[in-house]
Every structure is written in structure tokens, then in C-alpha cells.
Coordinates of C-alpha atoms and ligand atoms in Angstrom, one line a residue:
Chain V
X25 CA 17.5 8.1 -29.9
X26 CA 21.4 7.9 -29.0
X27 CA 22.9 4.3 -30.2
X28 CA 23.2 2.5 -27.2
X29 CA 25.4 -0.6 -26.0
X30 CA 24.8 -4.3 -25.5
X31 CA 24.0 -6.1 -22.2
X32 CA 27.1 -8.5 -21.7
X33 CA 26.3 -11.2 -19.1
X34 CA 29.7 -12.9 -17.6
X35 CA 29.4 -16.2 -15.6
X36 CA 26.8 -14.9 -13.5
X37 CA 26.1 -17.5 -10.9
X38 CA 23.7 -17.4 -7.9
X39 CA 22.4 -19.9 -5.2
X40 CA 19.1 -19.2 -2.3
X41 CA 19.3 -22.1 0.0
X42 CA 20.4 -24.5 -3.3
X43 CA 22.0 -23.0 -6.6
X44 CA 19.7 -21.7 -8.7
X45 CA 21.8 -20.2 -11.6
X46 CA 25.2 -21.8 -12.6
X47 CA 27.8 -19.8 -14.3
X48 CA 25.7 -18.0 -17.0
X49 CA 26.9 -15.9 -19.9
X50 CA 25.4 -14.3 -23.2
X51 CA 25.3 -11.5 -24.7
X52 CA 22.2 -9.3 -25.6
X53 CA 23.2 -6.8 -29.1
X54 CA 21.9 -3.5 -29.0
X55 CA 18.3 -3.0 -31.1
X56 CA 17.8 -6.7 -30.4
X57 CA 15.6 -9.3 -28.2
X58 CA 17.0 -12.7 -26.1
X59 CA 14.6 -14.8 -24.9
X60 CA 14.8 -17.4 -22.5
X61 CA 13.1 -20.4 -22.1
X62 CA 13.4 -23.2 -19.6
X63 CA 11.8 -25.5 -16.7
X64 CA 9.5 -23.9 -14.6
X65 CA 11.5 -22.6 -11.1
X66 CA 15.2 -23.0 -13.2
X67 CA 15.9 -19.8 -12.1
X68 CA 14.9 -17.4 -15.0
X69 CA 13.3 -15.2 -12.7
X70 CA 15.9 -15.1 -10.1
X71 CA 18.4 -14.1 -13.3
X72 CA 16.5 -11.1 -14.2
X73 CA 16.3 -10.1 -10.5
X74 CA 19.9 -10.2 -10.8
X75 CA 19.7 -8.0 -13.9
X76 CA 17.5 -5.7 -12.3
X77 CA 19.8 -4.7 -9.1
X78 CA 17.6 -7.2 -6.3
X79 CA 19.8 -9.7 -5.6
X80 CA 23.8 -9.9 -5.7
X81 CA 25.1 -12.4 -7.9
X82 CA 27.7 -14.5 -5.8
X83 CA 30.1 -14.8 -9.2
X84 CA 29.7 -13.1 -12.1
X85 CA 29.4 -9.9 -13.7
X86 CA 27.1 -8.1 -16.4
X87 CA 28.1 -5.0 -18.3
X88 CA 26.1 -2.2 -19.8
X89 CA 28.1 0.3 -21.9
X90 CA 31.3 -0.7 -19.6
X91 CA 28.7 -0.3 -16.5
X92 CA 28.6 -3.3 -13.7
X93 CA 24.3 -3.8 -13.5
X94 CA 24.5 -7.1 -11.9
X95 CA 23.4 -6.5 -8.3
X96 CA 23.4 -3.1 -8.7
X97 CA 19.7 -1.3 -9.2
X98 CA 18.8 1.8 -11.7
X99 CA 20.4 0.5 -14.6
X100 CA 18.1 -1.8 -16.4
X101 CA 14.1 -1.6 -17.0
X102 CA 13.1 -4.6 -15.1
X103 CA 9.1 -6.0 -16.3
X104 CA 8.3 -8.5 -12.8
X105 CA 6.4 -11.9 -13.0
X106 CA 3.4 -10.3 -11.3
X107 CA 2.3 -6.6 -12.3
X108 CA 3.5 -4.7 -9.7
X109 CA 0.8 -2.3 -10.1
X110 CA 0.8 0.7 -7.6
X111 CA -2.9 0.3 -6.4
X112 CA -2.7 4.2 -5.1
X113 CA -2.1 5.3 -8.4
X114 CA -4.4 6.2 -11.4
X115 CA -3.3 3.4 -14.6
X116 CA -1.3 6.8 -16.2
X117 CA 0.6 7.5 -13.4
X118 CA 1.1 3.9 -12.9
X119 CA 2.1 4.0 -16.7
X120 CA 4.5 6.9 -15.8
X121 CA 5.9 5.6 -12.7
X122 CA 9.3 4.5 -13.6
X123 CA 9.5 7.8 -16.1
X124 CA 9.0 9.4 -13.2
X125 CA 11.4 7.9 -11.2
X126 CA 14.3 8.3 -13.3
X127 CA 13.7 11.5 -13.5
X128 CA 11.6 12.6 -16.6
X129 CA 9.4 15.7 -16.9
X130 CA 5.9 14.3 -15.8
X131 CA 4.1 16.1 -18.4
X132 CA 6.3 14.2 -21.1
X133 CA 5.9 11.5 -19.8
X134 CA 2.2 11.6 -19.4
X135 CA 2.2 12.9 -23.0
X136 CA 4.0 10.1 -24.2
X137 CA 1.9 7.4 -22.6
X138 CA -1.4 8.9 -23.7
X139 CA 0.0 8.7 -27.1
X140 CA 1.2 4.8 -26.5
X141 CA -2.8 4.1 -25.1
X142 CA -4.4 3.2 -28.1
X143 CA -1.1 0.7 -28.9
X144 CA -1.9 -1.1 -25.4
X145 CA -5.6 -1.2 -26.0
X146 CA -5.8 1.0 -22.9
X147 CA -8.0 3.7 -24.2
X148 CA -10.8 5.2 -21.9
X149 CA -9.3 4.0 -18.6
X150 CA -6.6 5.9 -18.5
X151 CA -8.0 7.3 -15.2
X152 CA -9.3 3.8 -13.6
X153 CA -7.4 2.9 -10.8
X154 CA -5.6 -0.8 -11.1
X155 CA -8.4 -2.6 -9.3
X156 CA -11.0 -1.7 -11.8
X157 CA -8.6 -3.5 -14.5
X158 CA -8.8 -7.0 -15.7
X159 CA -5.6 -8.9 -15.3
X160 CA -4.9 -8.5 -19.1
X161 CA -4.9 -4.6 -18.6
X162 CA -3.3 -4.7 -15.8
X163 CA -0.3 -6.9 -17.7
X164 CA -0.4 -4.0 -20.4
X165 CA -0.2 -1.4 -18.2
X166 CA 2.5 -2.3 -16.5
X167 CA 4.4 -3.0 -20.3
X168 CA 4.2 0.4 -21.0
X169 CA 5.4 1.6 -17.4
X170 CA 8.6 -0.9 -18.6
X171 CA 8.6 0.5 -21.5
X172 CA 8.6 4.0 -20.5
X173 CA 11.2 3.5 -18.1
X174 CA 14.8 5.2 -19.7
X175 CA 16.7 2.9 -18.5
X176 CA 19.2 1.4 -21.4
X177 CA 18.1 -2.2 -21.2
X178 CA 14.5 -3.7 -20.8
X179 CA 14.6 -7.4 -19.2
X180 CA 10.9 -8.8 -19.4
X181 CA 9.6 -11.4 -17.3
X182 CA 6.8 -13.3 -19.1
X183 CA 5.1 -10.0 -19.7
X184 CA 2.3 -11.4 -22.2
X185 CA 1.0 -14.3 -19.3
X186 CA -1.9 -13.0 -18.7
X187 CA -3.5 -11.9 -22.0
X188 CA -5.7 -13.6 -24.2
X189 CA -4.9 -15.0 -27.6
X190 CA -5.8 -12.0 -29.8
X191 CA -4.5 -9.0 -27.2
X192 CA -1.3 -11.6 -26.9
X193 CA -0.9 -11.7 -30.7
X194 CA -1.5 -7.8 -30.7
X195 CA 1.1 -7.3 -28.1
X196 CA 3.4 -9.5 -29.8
X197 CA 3.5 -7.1 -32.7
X198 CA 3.8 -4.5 -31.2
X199 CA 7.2 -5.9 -29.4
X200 CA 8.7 -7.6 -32.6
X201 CA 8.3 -3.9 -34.3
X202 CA 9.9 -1.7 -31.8
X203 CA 12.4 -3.7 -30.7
X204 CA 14.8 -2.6 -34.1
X205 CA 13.5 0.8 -33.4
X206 CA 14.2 1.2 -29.4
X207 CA 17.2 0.6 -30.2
X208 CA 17.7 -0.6 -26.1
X209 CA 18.9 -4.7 -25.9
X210 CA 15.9 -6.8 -24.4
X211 CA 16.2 -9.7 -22.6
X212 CA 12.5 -11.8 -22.6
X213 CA 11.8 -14.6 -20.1
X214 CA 8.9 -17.0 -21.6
X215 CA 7.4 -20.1 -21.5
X216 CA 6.1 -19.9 -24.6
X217 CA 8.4 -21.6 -27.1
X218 CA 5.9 -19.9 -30.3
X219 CA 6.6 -16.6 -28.6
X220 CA 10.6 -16.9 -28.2
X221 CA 10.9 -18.1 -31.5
X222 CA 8.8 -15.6 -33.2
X223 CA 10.3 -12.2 -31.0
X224 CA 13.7 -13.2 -30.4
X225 CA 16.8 -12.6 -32.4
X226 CA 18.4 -15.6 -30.4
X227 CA 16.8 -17.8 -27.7
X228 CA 18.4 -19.2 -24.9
X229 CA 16.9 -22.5 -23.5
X230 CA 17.9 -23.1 -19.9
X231 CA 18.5 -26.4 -17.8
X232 CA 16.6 -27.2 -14.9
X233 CA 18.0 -25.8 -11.5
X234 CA 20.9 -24.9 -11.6
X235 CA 20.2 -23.3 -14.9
X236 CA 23.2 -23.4 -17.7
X237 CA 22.4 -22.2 -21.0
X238 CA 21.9 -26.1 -22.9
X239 CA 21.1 -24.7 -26.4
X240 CA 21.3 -21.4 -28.3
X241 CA 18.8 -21.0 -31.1
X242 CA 19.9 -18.1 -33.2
X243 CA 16.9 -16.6 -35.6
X244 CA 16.6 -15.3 -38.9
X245 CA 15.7 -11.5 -39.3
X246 CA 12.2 -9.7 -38.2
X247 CA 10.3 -10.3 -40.9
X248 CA 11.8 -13.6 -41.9
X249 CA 10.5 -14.4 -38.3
X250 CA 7.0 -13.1 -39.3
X251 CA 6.6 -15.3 -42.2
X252 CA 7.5 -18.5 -40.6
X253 CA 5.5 -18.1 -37.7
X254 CA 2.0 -17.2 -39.7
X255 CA 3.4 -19.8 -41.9
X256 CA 3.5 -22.2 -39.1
X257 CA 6.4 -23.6 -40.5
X258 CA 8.6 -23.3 -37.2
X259 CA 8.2 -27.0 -36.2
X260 CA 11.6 -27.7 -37.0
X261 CA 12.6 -25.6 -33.9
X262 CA 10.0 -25.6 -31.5
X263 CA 10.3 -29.8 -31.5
X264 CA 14.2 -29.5 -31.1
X265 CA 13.5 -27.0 -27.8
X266 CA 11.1 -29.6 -26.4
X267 CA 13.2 -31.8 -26.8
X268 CA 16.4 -30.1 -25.3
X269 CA 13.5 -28.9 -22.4
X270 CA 12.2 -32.2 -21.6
X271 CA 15.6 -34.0 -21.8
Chain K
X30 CA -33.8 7.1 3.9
X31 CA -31.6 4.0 3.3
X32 CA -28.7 4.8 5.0
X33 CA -31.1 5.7 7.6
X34 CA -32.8 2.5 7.5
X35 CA -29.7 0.3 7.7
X36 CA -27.4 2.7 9.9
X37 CA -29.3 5.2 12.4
X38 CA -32.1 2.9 13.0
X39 CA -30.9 -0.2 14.6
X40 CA -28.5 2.5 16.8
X41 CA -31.7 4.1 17.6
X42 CA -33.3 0.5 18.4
X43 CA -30.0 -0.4 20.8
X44 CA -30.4 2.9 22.5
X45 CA -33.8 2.4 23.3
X46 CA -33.8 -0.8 24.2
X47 CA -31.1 0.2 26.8
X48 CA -33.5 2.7 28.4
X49 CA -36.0 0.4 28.6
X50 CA -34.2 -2.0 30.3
X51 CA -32.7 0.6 32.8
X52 CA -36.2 1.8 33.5
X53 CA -37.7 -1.9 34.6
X54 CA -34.5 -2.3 36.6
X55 CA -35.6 0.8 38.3
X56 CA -39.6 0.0 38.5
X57 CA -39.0 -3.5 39.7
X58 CA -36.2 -3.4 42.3
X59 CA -37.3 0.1 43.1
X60 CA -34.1 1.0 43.9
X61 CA -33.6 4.4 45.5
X62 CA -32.7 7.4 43.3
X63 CA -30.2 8.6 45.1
X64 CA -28.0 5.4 44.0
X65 CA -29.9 4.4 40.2
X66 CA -32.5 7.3 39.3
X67 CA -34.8 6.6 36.3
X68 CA -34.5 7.4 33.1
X69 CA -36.9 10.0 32.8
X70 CA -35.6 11.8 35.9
X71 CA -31.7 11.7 34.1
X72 CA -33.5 13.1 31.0
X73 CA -34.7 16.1 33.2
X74 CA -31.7 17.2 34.5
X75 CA -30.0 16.9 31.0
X76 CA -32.5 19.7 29.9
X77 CA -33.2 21.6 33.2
X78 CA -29.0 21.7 32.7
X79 CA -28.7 22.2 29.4
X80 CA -27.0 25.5 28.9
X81 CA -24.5 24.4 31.8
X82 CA -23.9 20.9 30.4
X83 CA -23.6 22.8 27.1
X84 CA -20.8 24.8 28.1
X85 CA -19.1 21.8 29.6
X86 CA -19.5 19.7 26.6
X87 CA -18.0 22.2 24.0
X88 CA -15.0 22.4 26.6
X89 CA -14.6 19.1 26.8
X90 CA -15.1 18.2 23.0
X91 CA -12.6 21.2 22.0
X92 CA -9.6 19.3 24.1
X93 CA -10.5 16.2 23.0
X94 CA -10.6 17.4 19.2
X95 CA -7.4 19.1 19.7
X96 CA -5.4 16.3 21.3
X97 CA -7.3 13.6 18.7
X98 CA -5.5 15.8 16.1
X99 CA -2.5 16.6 17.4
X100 CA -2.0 12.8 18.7
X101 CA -3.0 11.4 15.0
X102 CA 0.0 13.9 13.4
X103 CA 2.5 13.3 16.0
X104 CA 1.6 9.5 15.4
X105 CA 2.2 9.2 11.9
X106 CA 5.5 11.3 12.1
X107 CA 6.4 9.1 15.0
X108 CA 5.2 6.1 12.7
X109 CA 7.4 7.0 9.4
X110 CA 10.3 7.8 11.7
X111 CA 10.5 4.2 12.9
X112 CA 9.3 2.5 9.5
X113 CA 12.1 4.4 8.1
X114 CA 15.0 2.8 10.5
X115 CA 14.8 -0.5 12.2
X116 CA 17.4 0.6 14.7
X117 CA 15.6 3.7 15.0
X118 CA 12.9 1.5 16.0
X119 CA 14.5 -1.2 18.3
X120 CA 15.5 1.7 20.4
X121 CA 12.6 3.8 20.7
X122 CA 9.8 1.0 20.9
X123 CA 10.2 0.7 24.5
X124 CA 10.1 4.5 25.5
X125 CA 6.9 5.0 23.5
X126 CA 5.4 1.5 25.3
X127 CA 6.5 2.5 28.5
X128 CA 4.9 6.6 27.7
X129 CA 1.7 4.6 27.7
X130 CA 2.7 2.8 31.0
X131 CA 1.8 6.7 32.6
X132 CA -1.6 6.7 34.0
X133 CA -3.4 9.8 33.4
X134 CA -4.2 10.4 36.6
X135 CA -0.3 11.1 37.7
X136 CA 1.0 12.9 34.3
X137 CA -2.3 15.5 34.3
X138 CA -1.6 16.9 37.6
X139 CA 2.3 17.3 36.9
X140 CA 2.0 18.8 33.3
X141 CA -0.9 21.3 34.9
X142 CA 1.9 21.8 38.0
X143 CA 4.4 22.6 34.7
X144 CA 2.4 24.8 32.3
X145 CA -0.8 26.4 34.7
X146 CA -4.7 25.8 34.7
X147 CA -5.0 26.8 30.3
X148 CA -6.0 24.1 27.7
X149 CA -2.7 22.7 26.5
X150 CA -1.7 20.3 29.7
X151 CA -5.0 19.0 28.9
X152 CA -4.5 18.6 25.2
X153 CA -1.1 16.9 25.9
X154 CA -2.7 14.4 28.2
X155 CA -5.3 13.5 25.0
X156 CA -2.3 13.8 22.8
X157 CA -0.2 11.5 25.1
X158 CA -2.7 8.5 24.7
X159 CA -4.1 9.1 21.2
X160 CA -0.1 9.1 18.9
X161 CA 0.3 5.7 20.7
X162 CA -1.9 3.5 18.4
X163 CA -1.2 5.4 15.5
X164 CA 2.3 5.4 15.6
X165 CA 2.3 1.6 15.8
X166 CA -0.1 0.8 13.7
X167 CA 1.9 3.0 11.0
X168 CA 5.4 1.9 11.7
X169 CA 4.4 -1.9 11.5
X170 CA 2.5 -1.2 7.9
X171 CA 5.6 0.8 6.7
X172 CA 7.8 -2.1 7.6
X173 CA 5.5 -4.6 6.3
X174 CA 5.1 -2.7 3.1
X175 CA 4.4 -5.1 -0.2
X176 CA 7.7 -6.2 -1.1
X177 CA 7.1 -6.7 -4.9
X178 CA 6.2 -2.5 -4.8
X179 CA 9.3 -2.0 -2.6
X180 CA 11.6 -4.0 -5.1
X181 CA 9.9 -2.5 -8.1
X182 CA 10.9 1.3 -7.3
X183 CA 14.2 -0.4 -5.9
X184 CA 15.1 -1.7 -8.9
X185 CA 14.0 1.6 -11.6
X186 CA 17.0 3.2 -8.7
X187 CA 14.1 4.8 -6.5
X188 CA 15.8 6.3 -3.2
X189 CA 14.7 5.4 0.2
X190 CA 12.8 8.4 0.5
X191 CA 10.9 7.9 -2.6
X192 CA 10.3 4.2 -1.9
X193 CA 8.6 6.1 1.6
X194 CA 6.6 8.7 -0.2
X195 CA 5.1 6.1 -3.5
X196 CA 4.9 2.9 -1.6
X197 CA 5.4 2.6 2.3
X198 CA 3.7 5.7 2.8
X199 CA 0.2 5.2 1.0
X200 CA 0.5 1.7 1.9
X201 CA 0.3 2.5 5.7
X202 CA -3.0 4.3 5.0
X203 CA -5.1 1.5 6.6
X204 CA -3.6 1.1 9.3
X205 CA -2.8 5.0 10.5
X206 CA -6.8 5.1 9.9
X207 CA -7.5 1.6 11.9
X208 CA -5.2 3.4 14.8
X209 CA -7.1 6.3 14.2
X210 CA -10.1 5.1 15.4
X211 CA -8.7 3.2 18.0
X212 CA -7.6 6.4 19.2
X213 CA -10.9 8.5 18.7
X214 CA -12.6 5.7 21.1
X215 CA -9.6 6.9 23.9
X216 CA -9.6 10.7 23.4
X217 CA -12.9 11.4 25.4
X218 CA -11.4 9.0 28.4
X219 CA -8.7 11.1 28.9
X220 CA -9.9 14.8 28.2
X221 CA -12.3 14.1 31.2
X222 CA -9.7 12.9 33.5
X223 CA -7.4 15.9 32.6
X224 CA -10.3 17.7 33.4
X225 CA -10.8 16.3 36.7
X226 CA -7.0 16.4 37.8
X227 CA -7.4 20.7 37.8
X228 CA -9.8 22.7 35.6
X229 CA -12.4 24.8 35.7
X230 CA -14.5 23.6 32.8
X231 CA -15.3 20.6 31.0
X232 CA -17.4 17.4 31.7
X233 CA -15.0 16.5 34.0
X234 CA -15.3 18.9 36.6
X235 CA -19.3 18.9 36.3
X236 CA -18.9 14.8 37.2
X237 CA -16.2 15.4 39.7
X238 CA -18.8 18.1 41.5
X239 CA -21.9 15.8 41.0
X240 CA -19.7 13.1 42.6
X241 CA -18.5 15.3 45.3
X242 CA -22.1 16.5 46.1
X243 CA -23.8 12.5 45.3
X244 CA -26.0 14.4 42.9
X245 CA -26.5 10.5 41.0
X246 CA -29.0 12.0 38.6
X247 CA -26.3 15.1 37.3
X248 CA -23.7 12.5 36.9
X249 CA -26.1 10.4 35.1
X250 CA -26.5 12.9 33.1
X251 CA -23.5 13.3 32.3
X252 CA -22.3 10.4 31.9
X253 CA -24.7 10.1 28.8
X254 CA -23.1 13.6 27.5
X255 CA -19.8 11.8 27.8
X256 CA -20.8 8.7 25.6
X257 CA -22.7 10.7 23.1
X258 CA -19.5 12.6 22.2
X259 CA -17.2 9.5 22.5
X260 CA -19.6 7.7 20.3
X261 CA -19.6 11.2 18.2
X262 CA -15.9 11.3 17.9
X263 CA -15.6 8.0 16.7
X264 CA -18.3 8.4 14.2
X265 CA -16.6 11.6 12.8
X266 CA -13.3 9.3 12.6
X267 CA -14.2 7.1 11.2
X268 CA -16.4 9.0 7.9
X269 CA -13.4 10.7 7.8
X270 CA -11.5 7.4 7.5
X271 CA -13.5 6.3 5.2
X272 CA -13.1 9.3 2.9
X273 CA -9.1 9.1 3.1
X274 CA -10.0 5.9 2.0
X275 CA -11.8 6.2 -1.0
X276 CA -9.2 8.9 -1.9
X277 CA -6.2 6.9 -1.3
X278 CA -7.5 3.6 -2.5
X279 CA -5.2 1.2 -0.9
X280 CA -5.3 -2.4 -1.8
X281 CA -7.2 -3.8 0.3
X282 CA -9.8 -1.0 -0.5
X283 CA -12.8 -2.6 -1.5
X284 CA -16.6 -0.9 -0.8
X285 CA -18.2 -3.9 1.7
X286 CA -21.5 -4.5 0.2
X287 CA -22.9 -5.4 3.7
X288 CA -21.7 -1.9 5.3
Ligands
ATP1 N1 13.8 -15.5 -2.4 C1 14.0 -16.8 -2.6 N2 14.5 -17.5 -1.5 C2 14.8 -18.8 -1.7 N3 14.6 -19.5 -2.8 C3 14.1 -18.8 -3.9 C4 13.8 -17.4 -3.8 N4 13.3 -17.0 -5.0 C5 13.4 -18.1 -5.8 N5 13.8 -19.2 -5.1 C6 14.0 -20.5 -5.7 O1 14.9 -20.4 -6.8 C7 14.5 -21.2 -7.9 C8 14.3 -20.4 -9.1 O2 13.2 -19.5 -9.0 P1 12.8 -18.6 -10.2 O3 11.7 -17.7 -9.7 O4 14.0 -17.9 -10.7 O5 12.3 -19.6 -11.2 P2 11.6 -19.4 -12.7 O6 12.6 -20.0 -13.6 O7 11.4 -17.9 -12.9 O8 10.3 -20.2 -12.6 P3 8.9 -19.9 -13.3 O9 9.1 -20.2 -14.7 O10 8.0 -20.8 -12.6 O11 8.6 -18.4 -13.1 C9 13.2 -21.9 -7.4 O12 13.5 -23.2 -7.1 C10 12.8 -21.1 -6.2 O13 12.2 -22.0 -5.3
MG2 MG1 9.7 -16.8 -13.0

């Protein structure tokens, strides 16, 4: 896979009928995960929305390779809140819709997904339709679809909400190893602080509405990660978040 | 034997029931058959006239097929047309109300007048009344269309059109079908009217001579012929509805345990 650039996120800043997101920049390395954490309706949505081409930022930019993406749809692999499933469509062509989309051969890209099944703990329903899915499966499948999008960033938002604790752990994993690999940056929207601290490279923790950035928690390395969080030994951080999050 | 049970049989029940009822109205008011005949008497000329009524019916059903068809297409192309543009649709919604301002009765004879005594005035008079509901019914789904799909293709940098075909589109499926039907329970109504404005075949013209000549009991007769195939039509409209359905699986497609 071709070395690709970082997302670069410039003052963005965006109001509905109040502001929601005030003047926020970061940046997002290639082959590496953000998370963002922060009060429930800050506006972490409505900044991966921006991200994703749905709304126009009213200031702000964000690059990708030298390429404006805020406001601007087709750019970034964007993972909704709710699953988004298409309920007209079989879970692998639900799996290959944004492949698809963008263009790719549908027999690669059915190829591809069959071989990521067994990964999402999706095997045997590849031809169920969405409404014969639990809400768990349904959460999976529409990972891979994000996943399988070629788009050169992936922004994910709370894409492990509805699993349970072991298909959560599982899925977890699976994002911590392939996020070096993919090579693409990822932006994660959480409100699990565990979760953040475990996956992401840095972690941005948000203000209540309208969000700033109050605190950036940069991580060690992978595997450095991996040992402190079966270790449990990330109190340290997880008790300065709260503590920035409930201040 | 269960479908039978739970769906022919309280039909069957209804119908009979109806019959009954007709035939005490008969026996106790003894009204005179040449304004209410009896039951048994309509049943009599429906078989002493079957071959006739026969030819009539097929007539009658073929026109009403053909414009149940052609108005369902023309619907859902008139449909996507205005889901696709809202100023497409501001400026078109009140010709297509005021096409179904048009009664029948004055359009038949001038399209007949245009384009001579074959089938297709006819048809176009069916067609005329059956795109209407369709075409509404689909362009108000297409517009309405689940906005987290719409922004989900949006955002992988889906066109319009594709936006149409994965997600407007399928999502309108319901609604083309519920207009469908709505149509199915019209096409019968005005087939027969055609038919009386100028033909020489169909159900319409055996009830416009029946009229004409005060035979009650043929136009009786008739009359059932005409509610058998309307009630027909919409049965076969709505099994196939029902099939598109299960094929299409919209969202709101879930098998009603009670049905
Ligand atoms: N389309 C909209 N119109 C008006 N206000 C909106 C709209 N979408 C979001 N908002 C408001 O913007 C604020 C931020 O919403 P957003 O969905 O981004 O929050 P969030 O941080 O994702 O919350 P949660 O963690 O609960 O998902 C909220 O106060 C919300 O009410
Ligand atoms: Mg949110």
C-alpha cells in the first residue's frame, strides 16, 4: 500500500443554532490513531461530519495530502454513530458498499470482505439481510464497510458502542493491529476513556460545547499500549482525563 | 388449508352473508324485479349469459390490465422525476393534480374523437387515473428518503444518481406499491366508463345496453362481474406487492404475524 499523508485539521470551527465546535486543530500522522473523548453532545460528532464532507465548517480548514476535506465529501472513510446499514442490501454488499462506490471492482471487493468475515465474527451470514442481525453485527458490519472504503483517512464514530465485552475486546485488537499496517491516519470518537487510551497514539479530550481541545494525552507505542492496559496499570491517565472531563 | 382457513373463508362468509341479506330484502318488501330482482334470478342470467358476459369481461379486464400497467410505469418515472428535483416538482405538482381534476366522462369521448373506436383511448383513460397515486406516493418517499442513508453515500462521494439508484430508489418501494394498490382499486372504475363513452365491447357497453333497455337483472349481473374483477385486480396487486416486497426488503418490511 502507497505511503499516504496525514489529516491536518486547522481551526476548524462550526455553530447549529449555538456553537458547537470552537477553533479546533490537530493533526492525525499517517499509520496512526486520534481519539477523542469528551462530554456527551460537545460536538464530536458534528466534527467528524465536518470531516466527512456533511456540513461546511464556518472557519477552518483540514488537509489531506495538500487536499481541502473539510466540507467537502469523497475524501475521508466516515464510520456514523448509528450503522447506516442499507436494509435493501445483503450484509456483503452492505460490507462492499462504499468499495463500490468509490469505484472498486465488485468482485474484489466481495473477495476481500469474505476474507475479512471470520476477523468480524461475521461468518455464515454473509447473505442475511441487516434486519436479521443483532445490533453487535450490525456495528461490525458496518466497520468493515468503513474499512473497505479507499478513501485515505478513516474517522470512526464510537464504532464499538454496541458490542459486548468480549466481541469489543476482539474488535479492539483487531483495530490496534492494523492501524500501523493500513497505513491510512484514523481519527476515533469514543466515550470510552479504556478504549482511547489503549488504541490511540494521542487522545484528544474535548470541552463541553463549544468543544476546544483541553488536554492532549500522547501514548507510548502499540505494544507498550497492550501491556499497560492488560496490566491495568493505566490509572494514572484515565483519572487525569476524568478529571479534565468532569472539570 | 390454512391460508384457506384464515383468508378465503371469512371472504366467502362476507359474500354470503351479503346475498342473504339481499335475498330477505327481496322476500320481505317484495319489491318488484324489475327495480331489485333476487339473487337467484341475477345468478341465472350470469350463466344463461355467460359466454357473452365472458367476452365482455376479458375485454374489459385486458384494458384495465393494460392501463394498471402502463399507469404504475409512467407513475414511478413520473415519481423519480420529481424526487430528483424539488423545482422540478413545485412546478409540475399542480398539472398532474389538476390531470386528475378531468372527469372521465369528458376526456374518454375526446381521446376516442382523437385516436378512433381501438383499445388505446381506453387504456389512456385507465392510464390517466392509475400514474396519479403512484407518482405521488413515490416522489414524497424519494424526497423523504432516510437521511442517515442519504448522508452516508454522500459522504463515500456517491453522485446524485447513485444516491437515487442505492437509497431513494429502493426506499420508495413501499410507497410505489401502497399507490399501486390504491390504483388497482381505480382501474376497473374507469375501463368501464371508457367503455361506455364509445366501444363496442367491454362490461361497459353490456351495462350501458342493460340500462338502456331497464333489463335490472343483466345489470345486476353485471355489476357483480365488475366487482369480482375489481376485487381480482386488487388481489393480484397486491400478491404481487407483496412479492416485490419480500424481494426488496425495505425497512419497514416485517412479515405481520396476524396477516
Ligand atoms: N443538525 C443539527 N442541528 C442543530 N443542532 C445540532 C445538529 N446536530 C447536532 N446538533 C447539536 O450540536 C451539539 C453537538 O452534537 P454532536 O452530535 O456533535 O455531539 P457529540 O459530541 O457527538 O455527542 P454524543 O457523545 O452524545 O454523541 C449538540 O448540542 C447537538 O444538539
Ligand atoms: Mg456523537
Amino acid at each position: 500500500m502507497p505511503e499516504r499523508g496525514a489529516l491536518v485539521v486547522e481551526g476548524i470551527a462550526h455553530s447549529y443554532a449555538a456553537p458547537v465546535l470552537d477553533a479546533v486543530s490537530f493533526t492525525v500522522p499517517p499509520a496512526t490513531l486520534t481519539a477523542v473523548v469528551g462530554p456527551s453532545g460537545c460536538g464530536k460528532s458534528t466534527l467528524l461530519r465536518v470531516l466527512a464532507g456533511l456540513e461546511r465548517p464556518q472557519r477552518g480548514a483540514a488537509r489531506m495530502d495538500g487536499v481541502e476535506v473539510a466540507g467537502r465529501p469523497g475524501h475521508v472513510a466516515y464510520h456514523p454513530q448509528r450503522d447506516a446499514l442499507l436494509p435493501w442490501l445483503r450484509v456483503l454488499d452492505n460490507a462492499t458498499l462504499g468499495a463500490r462506490t468509490c469505484g472498486r471492482d465488485r468482485g474484489e471487493a466481495r473477495a476481500e470482505a469474505l476474507g475479512l468475515l471470520s476477523r468480524f465474527g461475521l461468518t455464515g451470514v454473509e447473505s442475511s439481510w441487516p434486519d436479521e442481525l443483532s445490533g453487535g453485527m450490525r456495528q461490525r458490519v458496518a466497520l468493515m464497510r468503513t474499512w473497505l472504503t479507499p478513501l485515505p483517512a478513516v474517522v470512526l464514530d464510537e464504532p464499538f458502542g454496541a458490542l459486548d465485552a468480549l466481541t469489543r475486546r476482539q474488535m479492539q485488537g483487531w483495530l490496534l493491529g492494523i492501524t500501523a499496517s493500513d497505513q491510512r491516519p484514523t481519527l476515533l470518537v469514543t466515550h470510552d476513556i479504556d478504549e482511547a487510551l489503549l488504541l490511540a497514539d494521542q487522545v484528544l479530550v474535548f470541552s463541553a460545547r463549544p468543544a476546544r481541545i483541553v488536554h492532549v494525552e500522547d501514548r507510548p507505542a502499540p505494544d507498550e499500549r497492550r501491556r499497560e492496559h492488560e496490566a491495568g496499570a493505566q490509572h494514572g491517565a484515565v483519572l487525569r482525563i476524568l478529571g479534565l472531563l468532569g472539570g | 388449508m390454512r391460508t384457506f382457513g384464515k383468508q378465503v373463508l371469512p371472504v366467502l362468509v362476507a359474500v354470503a352473508g351479503l346475498i342473504v341479506v339481499w335475498d330477505l330484502i327481496v322476500r320481505f318488501t317484495h319489491a318488484p324485479s324489475y327495480l331489485l330482482p333476487a339473487p337467484a334470478q341475477v345468478a341465472e342470467v350470469v350463466w344463461n349469459d355467460r359466454a357473452l358476459l365472458g367476452k365482455h369481461l376479458a375485454a374489459t379486464a385486458q384494458i384495465a390490465l393494460a392501463g394498471f400497467t402502463l399507469g404504475v410505469g409512467v407513475g414511478i418515472g413520473v415519481g423519480v422525476l420529481l424526487g430528483w428535483s424539488a423545482t422540478l416538482r413545485r412546478a409540475a405538482e399542480p398539472l398532474l393534480i389538476a390531470s386528475q381534476a378531468i372527469p372521465p366522462v369528458i376526456l374518454a369521448p375526446i381521446l376516442i374523437a382523437a385516436m378512433g373506436f381501438g383499445a388505446w383511448p381506453k387504456i389512456l383513460v385507465v392510464t390517466l387515473g392509475a400514474f396519479f397515486p403512484v407518482a405521488i406516493g413515490a416522489s414524497v418517499a424519494m424526497r423523504d428518503a432516510d437521511r442517515s442513508l442519504v448522508d452516508l453515500m454522500t459522504a463515500m462521494g456517491a453522485s446524485r444518481f447513485t444516491v437515487l439508484r442505492q437509497v431513494r430508489l429502493p426506499g420508495s418501494v413501499p410507497a410505489i406499491i401502497a399507490g399501486a394498490k390504491v390504483a388497482a382499486s381505480y382501474v376497473v372504475f374507469s375501463a368501464i366508463i371508457a367503455e361506455w363513452m364509445g366501444s363496442s365491447v367491454g362490461l361497459g357497453v353490456y351495462l350501458q345496453r342493460s340500462q338502456a333497455s331497464y333489463q335490472m337483472d343483466q345489470l345486476f349481473a353485471a355489476v357483480g362481474v365488475v366487482a369480482a374483477l375489481g376485487v381480482g385486480l386488487f388481489w393480484l396487486s397486491a400478491l404481487l406487492g407483496e412479492l416485490v416486497l419480500a424481494r426488496s426488503r425495505p425497512a419497514s418490511y416485517r412479515k405481520d404475524p396476524r396477516s
